[in-house]
Amino acid sequence: MRVLTFGLSLLLLAGASQTVLAADPDNGETLAKRWCTGCHVVSGDQSKGTDIAPSFSSIATRPNFDEDKLATFLLEPHPKMSNMALSREETKNLASFIALQKRP
Ligand code: HEC
């Protein structure tokens, strides 16, 4: 019985750490389309954005682009979008979605 309980908690642990570690770009896309399209061009199928904010593909294409740094950056609201609070997981998902917008 003890062995079984131990095995089960190992399984649970493995499952839990996976959801924490793996970023989900599909969820990032949903978030980006909900929160960011007002100012940024977030993906190739969005034809119009504004000039005030850089497109996600231009951000991802920068030579010093770093997905982890971006996720951390997104934890802080940026100037013109003060009331948006994203969770750790949401910023990771957004960053991994933005990384996928990199131009070939
Ligand atoms: C109300 C307009 C607005 C919205 C909404 C908005 N942004 Fe921005 N964002 C800006 C502006 C303007 C800049 C450029 C000025 C600056 O760096 O502060 C910027 C800059 C950025 C940068 C940094 C680019 C750089 O130069 O390094 C990132 C990354 C970014 N936005 C991501 C996001 C994400 C992700 C969302 C949605 C969750 C979002 N933004 C929503 C206006 C917006």
mmCIF file with all atom_site columns, C-alpha atoms and ligand atoms in Angstrom:
data_model
loop_
_atom_site.group_PDB
_atom_site.id
_atom_site.type_symbol
_atom_site.label_atom_id
_atom_site.label_alt_id
_atom_site.label_comp_id
_atom_site.label_asym_id
_atom_site.label_entity_id
_atom_site.label_seq_id
_atom_site.pdbx_PDB_ins_code
_atom_site.Cartn_x
_atom_site.Cartn_y
_atom_site.Cartn_z
_atom_site.occupancy
_atom_site.B_iso_or_equiv
_atom_site.pdbx_formal_charge
_atom_site.auth_seq_id
_atom_site.auth_comp_id
_atom_site.auth_asym_id
_atom_site.auth_atom_id
_atom_site.pdbx_PDB_model_num
ATOM   1   C  CA  . MET A 1 1   ? 0.000  0.000  0.000   1.00 0.00 ? 1   MET A CA  1
ATOM   2   C  CA  . ARG A 1 2   ? 2.809  2.403  0.899   1.00 0.00 ? 2   ARG A CA  1
ATOM   3   C  CA  . VAL A 1 3   ? 4.499  1.650  -2.385  1.00 0.00 ? 3   VAL A CA  1
ATOM   4   C  CA  . LEU A 1 4   ? 1.326  2.411  -4.260  1.00 0.00 ? 4   LEU A CA  1
ATOM   5   C  CA  . THR A 1 5   ? 0.882  5.756  -2.509  1.00 0.00 ? 5   THR A CA  1
ATOM   6   C  CA  . PHE A 1 6   ? 4.486  6.637  -3.229  1.00 0.00 ? 6   PHE A CA  1
ATOM   7   C  CA  . GLY A 1 7   ? 4.077  5.771  -6.897  1.00 0.00 ? 7   GLY A CA  1
ATOM   8   C  CA  . LEU A 1 8   ? 0.929  7.818  -7.130  1.00 0.00 ? 8   LEU A CA  1
ATOM   9   C  CA  . SER A 1 9   ? 2.486  10.908 -5.610  1.00 0.00 ? 9   SER A CA  1
ATOM   10  C  CA  . LEU A 1 10  ? 5.435  10.583 -7.974  1.00 0.00 ? 10  LEU A CA  1
ATOM   11  C  CA  . LEU A 1 11  ? 3.012  10.508 -10.871 1.00 0.00 ? 11  LEU A CA  1
ATOM   12  C  CA  . LEU A 1 12  ? 1.197  13.556 -9.542  1.00 0.00 ? 12  LEU A CA  1
ATOM   13  C  CA  . LEU A 1 13  ? 4.471  15.408 -9.079  1.00 0.00 ? 13  LEU A CA  1
ATOM   14  C  CA  . ALA A 1 14  ? 5.584  14.623 -12.604 1.00 0.00 ? 14  ALA A CA  1
ATOM   15  C  CA  . GLY A 1 15  ? 2.284  15.834 -13.991 1.00 0.00 ? 15  GLY A CA  1
ATOM   16  C  CA  . ALA A 1 16  ? 2.313  19.021 -11.966 1.00 0.00 ? 16  ALA A CA  1
ATOM   17  C  CA  . SER A 1 17  ? 5.867  20.011 -12.830 1.00 0.00 ? 17  SER A CA  1
ATOM   18  C  CA  . GLN A 1 18  ? 5.151  19.478 -16.484 1.00 0.00 ? 18  GLN A CA  1
ATOM   19  C  CA  . THR A 1 19  ? 2.333  22.004 -16.522 1.00 0.00 ? 19  THR A CA  1
ATOM   20  C  CA  . VAL A 1 20  ? 4.631  24.503 -14.810 1.00 0.00 ? 20  VAL A CA  1
ATOM   21  C  CA  . LEU A 1 21  ? 7.561  23.975 -17.163 1.00 0.00 ? 21  LEU A CA  1
ATOM   22  C  CA  . ALA A 1 22  ? 6.027  23.624 -20.586 1.00 0.00 ? 22  ALA A CA  1
ATOM   23  C  CA  . ALA A 1 23  ? 4.881  26.851 -22.164 1.00 0.00 ? 23  ALA A CA  1
ATOM   24  C  CA  . ASP A 1 24  ? 1.777  26.630 -24.295 1.00 0.00 ? 24  ASP A CA  1
ATOM   25  C  CA  . PRO A 1 25  ? 2.015  28.815 -27.417 1.00 0.00 ? 25  PRO A CA  1
ATOM   26  C  CA  . ASP A 1 26  ? -1.598 28.078 -28.395 1.00 0.00 ? 26  ASP A CA  1
ATOM   27  C  CA  . ASN A 1 27  ? -2.770 29.626 -25.164 1.00 0.00 ? 27  ASN A CA  1
ATOM   28  C  CA  . GLY A 1 28  ? -0.297 32.462 -25.813 1.00 0.00 ? 28  GLY A CA  1
ATOM   29  C  CA  . GLU A 1 29  ? -1.951 33.070 -29.164 1.00 0.00 ? 29  GLU A CA  1
ATOM   30  C  CA  . THR A 1 30  ? -5.385 33.268 -27.555 1.00 0.00 ? 30  THR A CA  1
ATOM   31  C  CA  . LEU A 1 31  ? -4.064 35.734 -24.975 1.00 0.00 ? 31  LEU A CA  1
ATOM   32  C  CA  . ALA A 1 32  ? -2.241 37.791 -27.600 1.00 0.00 ? 32  ALA A CA  1
ATOM   33  C  CA  . LYS A 1 33  ? -5.331 38.018 -29.790 1.00 0.00 ? 33  LYS A CA  1
ATOM   34  C  CA  . ARG A 1 34  ? -7.388 39.067 -26.794 1.00 0.00 ? 34  ARG A CA  1
ATOM   35  C  CA  . TRP A 1 35  ? -4.997 41.561 -25.192 1.00 0.00 ? 35  TRP A CA  1
ATOM   36  C  CA  . CYS A 1 36  ? -2.354 42.730 -27.611 1.00 0.00 ? 36  CYS A CA  1
ATOM   37  C  CA  . THR A 1 37  ? -3.908 43.258 -31.056 1.00 0.00 ? 37  THR A CA  1
ATOM   38  C  CA  . GLY A 1 38  ? -5.100 46.748 -30.133 1.00 0.00 ? 38  GLY A CA  1
ATOM   39  C  CA  . CYS A 1 39  ? -1.518 47.966 -30.394 1.00 0.00 ? 39  CYS A CA  1
ATOM   40  C  CA  . HIS A 1 40  ? 0.686  45.186 -31.782 1.00 0.00 ? 40  HIS A CA  1
ATOM   41  C  CA  . VAL A 1 41  ? 0.509  43.130 -34.945 1.00 0.00 ? 41  VAL A CA  1
ATOM   42  C  CA  . VAL A 1 42  ? 0.671  39.764 -33.200 1.00 0.00 ? 42  VAL A CA  1
ATOM   43  C  CA  . SER A 1 43  ? 0.746  37.307 -36.122 1.00 0.00 ? 43  SER A CA  1
ATOM   44  C  CA  . GLY A 1 44  ? 0.965  36.993 -39.879 1.00 0.00 ? 44  GLY A CA  1
ATOM   45  C  CA  . ASP A 1 45  ? -2.779 36.800 -40.357 1.00 0.00 ? 45  ASP A CA  1
ATOM   46  C  CA  . GLN A 1 46  ? -3.378 40.168 -38.719 1.00 0.00 ? 46  GLN A CA  1
ATOM   47  C  CA  . SER A 1 47  ? -3.143 42.789 -41.443 1.00 0.00 ? 47  SER A CA  1
ATOM   48  C  CA  . LYS A 1 48  ? -3.441 45.952 -39.382 1.00 0.00 ? 48  LYS A CA  1
ATOM   49  C  CA  . GLY A 1 49  ? -2.025 47.220 -36.113 1.00 0.00 ? 49  GLY A CA  1
ATOM   50  C  CA  . THR A 1 50  ? -0.708 50.581 -35.027 1.00 0.00 ? 50  THR A CA  1
ATOM   51  C  CA  . ASP A 1 51  ? 2.592  52.285 -35.620 1.00 0.00 ? 51  ASP A CA  1
ATOM   52  C  CA  . ILE A 1 52  ? 3.176  52.950 -31.953 1.00 0.00 ? 52  ILE A CA  1
ATOM   53  C  CA  . ALA A 1 53  ? 4.073  49.383 -30.993 1.00 0.00 ? 53  ALA A CA  1
ATOM   54  C  CA  . PRO A 1 54  ? 6.496  46.962 -32.700 1.00 0.00 ? 54  PRO A CA  1
ATOM   55  C  CA  . SER A 1 55  ? 5.005  43.852 -34.352 1.00 0.00 ? 55  SER A CA  1
ATOM   56  C  CA  . PHE A 1 56  ? 5.615  40.541 -32.589 1.00 0.00 ? 56  PHE A CA  1
ATOM   57  C  CA  . SER A 1 57  ? 7.526  39.231 -35.590 1.00 0.00 ? 57  SER A CA  1
ATOM   58  C  CA  . SER A 1 58  ? 9.911  42.182 -35.446 1.00 0.00 ? 58  SER A CA  1
ATOM   59  C  CA  . ILE A 1 59  ? 10.405 41.582 -31.711 1.00 0.00 ? 59  ILE A CA  1
ATOM   60  C  CA  . ALA A 1 60  ? 11.090 37.866 -32.253 1.00 0.00 ? 60  ALA A CA  1
ATOM   61  C  CA  . THR A 1 61  ? 13.478 38.548 -35.124 1.00 0.00 ? 61  THR A CA  1
ATOM   62  C  CA  . ARG A 1 62  ? 15.808 40.775 -33.089 1.00 0.00 ? 62  ARG A CA  1
ATOM   63  C  CA  . PRO A 1 63  ? 19.275 39.281 -32.657 1.00 0.00 ? 63  PRO A CA  1
ATOM   64  C  CA  . ASN A 1 64  ? 19.152 39.578 -28.865 1.00 0.00 ? 64  ASN A CA  1
ATOM   65  C  CA  . PHE A 1 65  ? 15.679 38.054 -28.547 1.00 0.00 ? 65  PHE A CA  1
ATOM   66  C  CA  . ASP A 1 66  ? 15.368 35.861 -25.467 1.00 0.00 ? 66  ASP A CA  1
ATOM   67  C  CA  . GLU A 1 67  ? 12.142 34.038 -24.640 1.00 0.00 ? 67  GLU A CA  1
ATOM   68  C  CA  . ASP A 1 68  ? 12.792 33.892 -20.882 1.00 0.00 ? 68  ASP A CA  1
ATOM   69  C  CA  . LYS A 1 69  ? 13.679 37.568 -20.668 1.00 0.00 ? 69  LYS A CA  1
ATOM   70  C  CA  . LEU A 1 70  ? 10.549 38.403 -22.616 1.00 0.00 ? 70  LEU A CA  1
ATOM   71  C  CA  . ALA A 1 71  ? 8.375  36.400 -20.215 1.00 0.00 ? 71  ALA A CA  1
ATOM   72  C  CA  . THR A 1 72  ? 9.925  38.298 -17.306 1.00 0.00 ? 72  THR A CA  1
ATOM   73  C  CA  . PHE A 1 73  ? 9.479  41.630 -19.089 1.00 0.00 ? 73  PHE A CA  1
ATOM   74  C  CA  . LEU A 1 74  ? 5.789  40.847 -19.543 1.00 0.00 ? 74  LEU A CA  1
ATOM   75  C  CA  . LEU A 1 75  ? 5.305  40.416 -15.795 1.00 0.00 ? 75  LEU A CA  1
ATOM   76  C  CA  . GLU A 1 76  ? 5.702  44.177 -15.521 1.00 0.00 ? 76  GLU A CA  1
ATOM   77  C  CA  . PRO A 1 77  ? 2.920  46.138 -17.170 1.00 0.00 ? 77  PRO A CA  1
ATOM   78  C  CA  . HIS A 1 78  ? 4.412  48.296 -19.917 1.00 0.00 ? 78  HIS A CA  1
ATOM   79  C  CA  . PRO A 1 79  ? 3.706  52.041 -19.970 1.00 0.00 ? 79  PRO A CA  1
ATOM   80  C  CA  . LYS A 1 80  ? 0.582  52.285 -22.070 1.00 0.00 ? 80  LYS A CA  1
ATOM   81  C  CA  . MET A 1 81  ? -1.109 49.183 -20.744 1.00 0.00 ? 81  MET A CA  1
ATOM   82  C  CA  . SER A 1 82  ? -1.039 49.725 -17.024 1.00 0.00 ? 82  SER A CA  1
ATOM   83  C  CA  . ASN A 1 83  ? -4.004 47.648 -15.937 1.00 0.00 ? 83  ASN A CA  1
ATOM   84  C  CA  . MET A 1 84  ? -3.041 44.350 -17.482 1.00 0.00 ? 84  MET A CA  1
ATOM   85  C  CA  . ALA A 1 85  ? -1.760 41.831 -14.965 1.00 0.00 ? 85  ALA A CA  1
ATOM   86  C  CA  . LEU A 1 86  ? -0.548 38.540 -16.424 1.00 0.00 ? 86  LEU A CA  1
ATOM   87  C  CA  . SER A 1 87  ? 0.361  35.441 -14.448 1.00 0.00 ? 87  SER A CA  1
ATOM   88  C  CA  . ARG A 1 88  ? 3.783  33.786 -14.690 1.00 0.00 ? 88  ARG A CA  1
ATOM   89  C  CA  . GLU A 1 89  ? 2.288  31.059 -16.831 1.00 0.00 ? 89  GLU A CA  1
ATOM   90  C  CA  . GLU A 1 90  ? 0.502  33.479 -19.146 1.00 0.00 ? 90  GLU A CA  1
ATOM   91  C  CA  . THR A 1 91  ? 3.651  35.486 -19.783 1.00 0.00 ? 91  THR A CA  1
ATOM   92  C  CA  . LYS A 1 92  ? 5.526  32.265 -20.631 1.00 0.00 ? 92  LYS A CA  1
ATOM   93  C  CA  . ASN A 1 93  ? 2.807  31.221 -23.044 1.00 0.00 ? 93  ASN A CA  1
ATOM   94  C  CA  . LEU A 1 94  ? 2.827  34.658 -24.644 1.00 0.00 ? 94  LEU A CA  1
ATOM   95  C  CA  . ALA A 1 95  ? 6.619  34.657 -24.937 1.00 0.00 ? 95  ALA A CA  1
ATOM   96  C  CA  . SER A 1 96  ? 6.624  31.234 -26.597 1.00 0.00 ? 96  SER A CA  1
ATOM   97  C  CA  . PHE A 1 97  ? 3.938  32.380 -29.021 1.00 0.00 ? 97  PHE A CA  1
ATOM   98  C  CA  . ILE A 1 98  ? 5.906  35.546 -29.821 1.00 0.00 ? 98  ILE A CA  1
ATOM   99  C  CA  . ALA A 1 99  ? 9.051  33.449 -30.381 1.00 0.00 ? 99  ALA A CA  1
ATOM   100 C  CA  . LEU A 1 100 ? 7.160  31.482 -33.045 1.00 0.00 ? 100 LEU A CA  1
ATOM   101 C  CA  . GLN A 1 101 ? 6.469  34.686 -34.982 1.00 0.00 ? 101 GLN A CA  1
ATOM   102 C  CA  . LYS A 1 102 ? 10.144 34.953 -35.917 1.00 0.00 ? 102 LYS A CA  1
ATOM   103 C  CA  . ARG A 1 103 ? 10.555 35.566 -39.626 1.00 0.00 ? 103 ARG A CA  1
ATOM   104 C  CA  . PRO A 1 104 ? 12.556 32.986 -41.564 1.00 0.00 ? 104 PRO A CA  1
HETATM 105 C  C1  . HEC B 2 .   ? -2.360 49.976 -25.355 1.00 0.00 ? 1   HEC B C1  1
HETATM 106 C  C2  . HEC B 2 .   ? -1.373 49.544 -26.322 1.00 0.00 ? 1   HEC B C2  1
HETATM 107 C  C3  . HEC B 2 .   ? -0.616 48.260 -26.070 1.00 0.00 ? 1   HEC B C3  1
HETATM 108 C  C4  . HEC B 2 .   ? -1.125 47.020 -25.763 1.00 0.00 ? 1   HEC B C4  1
HETATM 109 C  C5  . HEC B 2 .   ? -2.580 46.632 -25.573 1.00 0.00 ? 1   HEC B C5  1
HETATM 110 C  C6  . HEC B 2 .   ? 0.000  46.132 -25.679 1.00 0.00 ? 1   HEC B C6  1
HETATM 111 N  N1  . HEC B 2 .   ? 1.155  46.812 -25.914 1.00 0.00 ? 1   HEC B N1  1
HETATM 112 FE FE1 . HEC B 2 .   ? 3.043  46.031 -25.941 1.00 0.00 ? 1   HEC B FE1 1
HETATM 113 N  N2  . HEC B 2 .   ? 3.790  47.887 -26.330 1.00 0.00 ? 1   HEC B N2  1
HETATM 114 C  C7  . HEC B 2 .   ? 3.050  49.019 -26.578 1.00 0.00 ? 1   HEC B C7  1
HETATM 115 C  C8  . HEC B 2 .   ? 3.933  50.101 -26.953 1.00 0.00 ? 1   HEC B C8  1
HETATM 116 C  C9  . HEC B 2 .   ? 3.485  51.521 -27.301 1.00 0.00 ? 1   HEC B C9  1
HETATM 117 C  C10 . HEC B 2 .   ? 5.226  49.567 -26.928 1.00 0.00 ? 1   HEC B C10 1
HETATM 118 C  C11 . HEC B 2 .   ? 6.519  50.289 -27.312 1.00 0.00 ? 1   HEC B C11 1
HETATM 119 C  C12 . HEC B 2 .   ? 6.880  51.331 -26.323 1.00 0.00 ? 1   HEC B C12 1
HETATM 120 C  C13 . HEC B 2 .   ? 7.552  50.722 -25.147 1.00 0.00 ? 1   HEC B C13 1
HETATM 121 O  O1  . HEC B 2 .   ? 8.573  50.059 -25.310 1.00 0.00 ? 1   HEC B O1  1
HETATM 122 O  O2  . HEC B 2 .   ? 7.059  50.951 -24.026 1.00 0.00 ? 1   HEC B O2  1
HETATM 123 C  C14 . HEC B 2 .   ? 5.114  48.182 -26.515 1.00 0.00 ? 1   HEC B C14 1
HETATM 124 C  C15 . HEC B 2 .   ? 6.176  47.327 -26.361 1.00 0.00 ? 1   HEC B C15 1
HETATM 125 C  C16 . HEC B 2 .   ? 6.055  45.968 -26.140 1.00 0.00 ? 1   HEC B C16 1
HETATM 126 C  C17 . HEC B 2 .   ? 7.158  45.061 -26.036 1.00 0.00 ? 1   HEC B C17 1
HETATM 127 C  C18 . HEC B 2 .   ? 8.621  45.440 -26.012 1.00 0.00 ? 1   HEC B C18 1
HETATM 128 C  C19 . HEC B 2 .   ? 9.131  45.686 -27.357 1.00 0.00 ? 1   HEC B C19 1
HETATM 129 C  C20 . HEC B 2 .   ? 10.530 46.172 -27.249 1.00 0.00 ? 1   HEC B C20 1
HETATM 130 O  O3  . HEC B 2 .   ? 10.800 47.184 -27.863 1.00 0.00 ? 1   HEC B O3  1
HETATM 131 O  O4  . HEC B 2 .   ? 11.350 45.526 -26.586 1.00 0.00 ? 1   HEC B O4  1
HETATM 132 C  C21 . HEC B 2 .   ? 6.649  43.829 -25.883 1.00 0.00 ? 1   HEC B C21 1
HETATM 133 C  C22 . HEC B 2 .   ? 7.414  42.516 -25.750 1.00 0.00 ? 1   HEC B C22 1
HETATM 134 C  C23 . HEC B 2 .   ? 5.221  43.957 -25.855 1.00 0.00 ? 1   HEC B C23 1
HETATM 135 N  N3  . HEC B 2 .   ? 4.890  45.269 -26.011 1.00 0.00 ? 1   HEC B N3  1
HETATM 136 C  C24 . HEC B 2 .   ? 4.355  42.909 -25.686 1.00 0.00 ? 1   HEC B C24 1
HETATM 137 C  C25 . HEC B 2 .   ? 2.992  43.053 -25.524 1.00 0.00 ? 1   HEC B C25 1
HETATM 138 C  C26 . HEC B 2 .   ? 2.099  41.963 -25.253 1.00 0.00 ? 1   HEC B C26 1
HETATM 139 C  C27 . HEC B 2 .   ? 2.509  40.506 -25.112 1.00 0.00 ? 1   HEC B C27 1
HETATM 140 C  C28 . HEC B 2 .   ? 0.857  42.480 -25.179 1.00 0.00 ? 1   HEC B C28 1
HETATM 141 C  C29 . HEC B 2 .   ? -0.448 41.756 -24.871 1.00 0.00 ? 1   HEC B C29 1
HETATM 142 C  C30 . HEC B 2 .   ? -0.454 40.924 -23.698 1.00 0.00 ? 1   HEC B C30 1
HETATM 143 C  C31 . HEC B 2 .   ? 0.963  43.898 -25.395 1.00 0.00 ? 1   HEC B C31 1
HETATM 144 N  N4  . HEC B 2 .   ? 2.275  44.209 -25.606 1.00 0.00 ? 1   HEC B N4  1
HETATM 145 C  C32 . HEC B 2 .   ? -0.104 44.781 -25.395 1.00 0.00 ? 1   HEC B C32 1
HETATM 146 C  C33 . HEC B 2 .   ? 1.685  49.136 -26.495 1.00 0.00 ? 1   HEC B C33 1
HETATM 147 C  C34 . HEC B 2 .   ? 0.820  48.107 -26.173 1.00 0.00 ? 1   HEC B C34 1
#
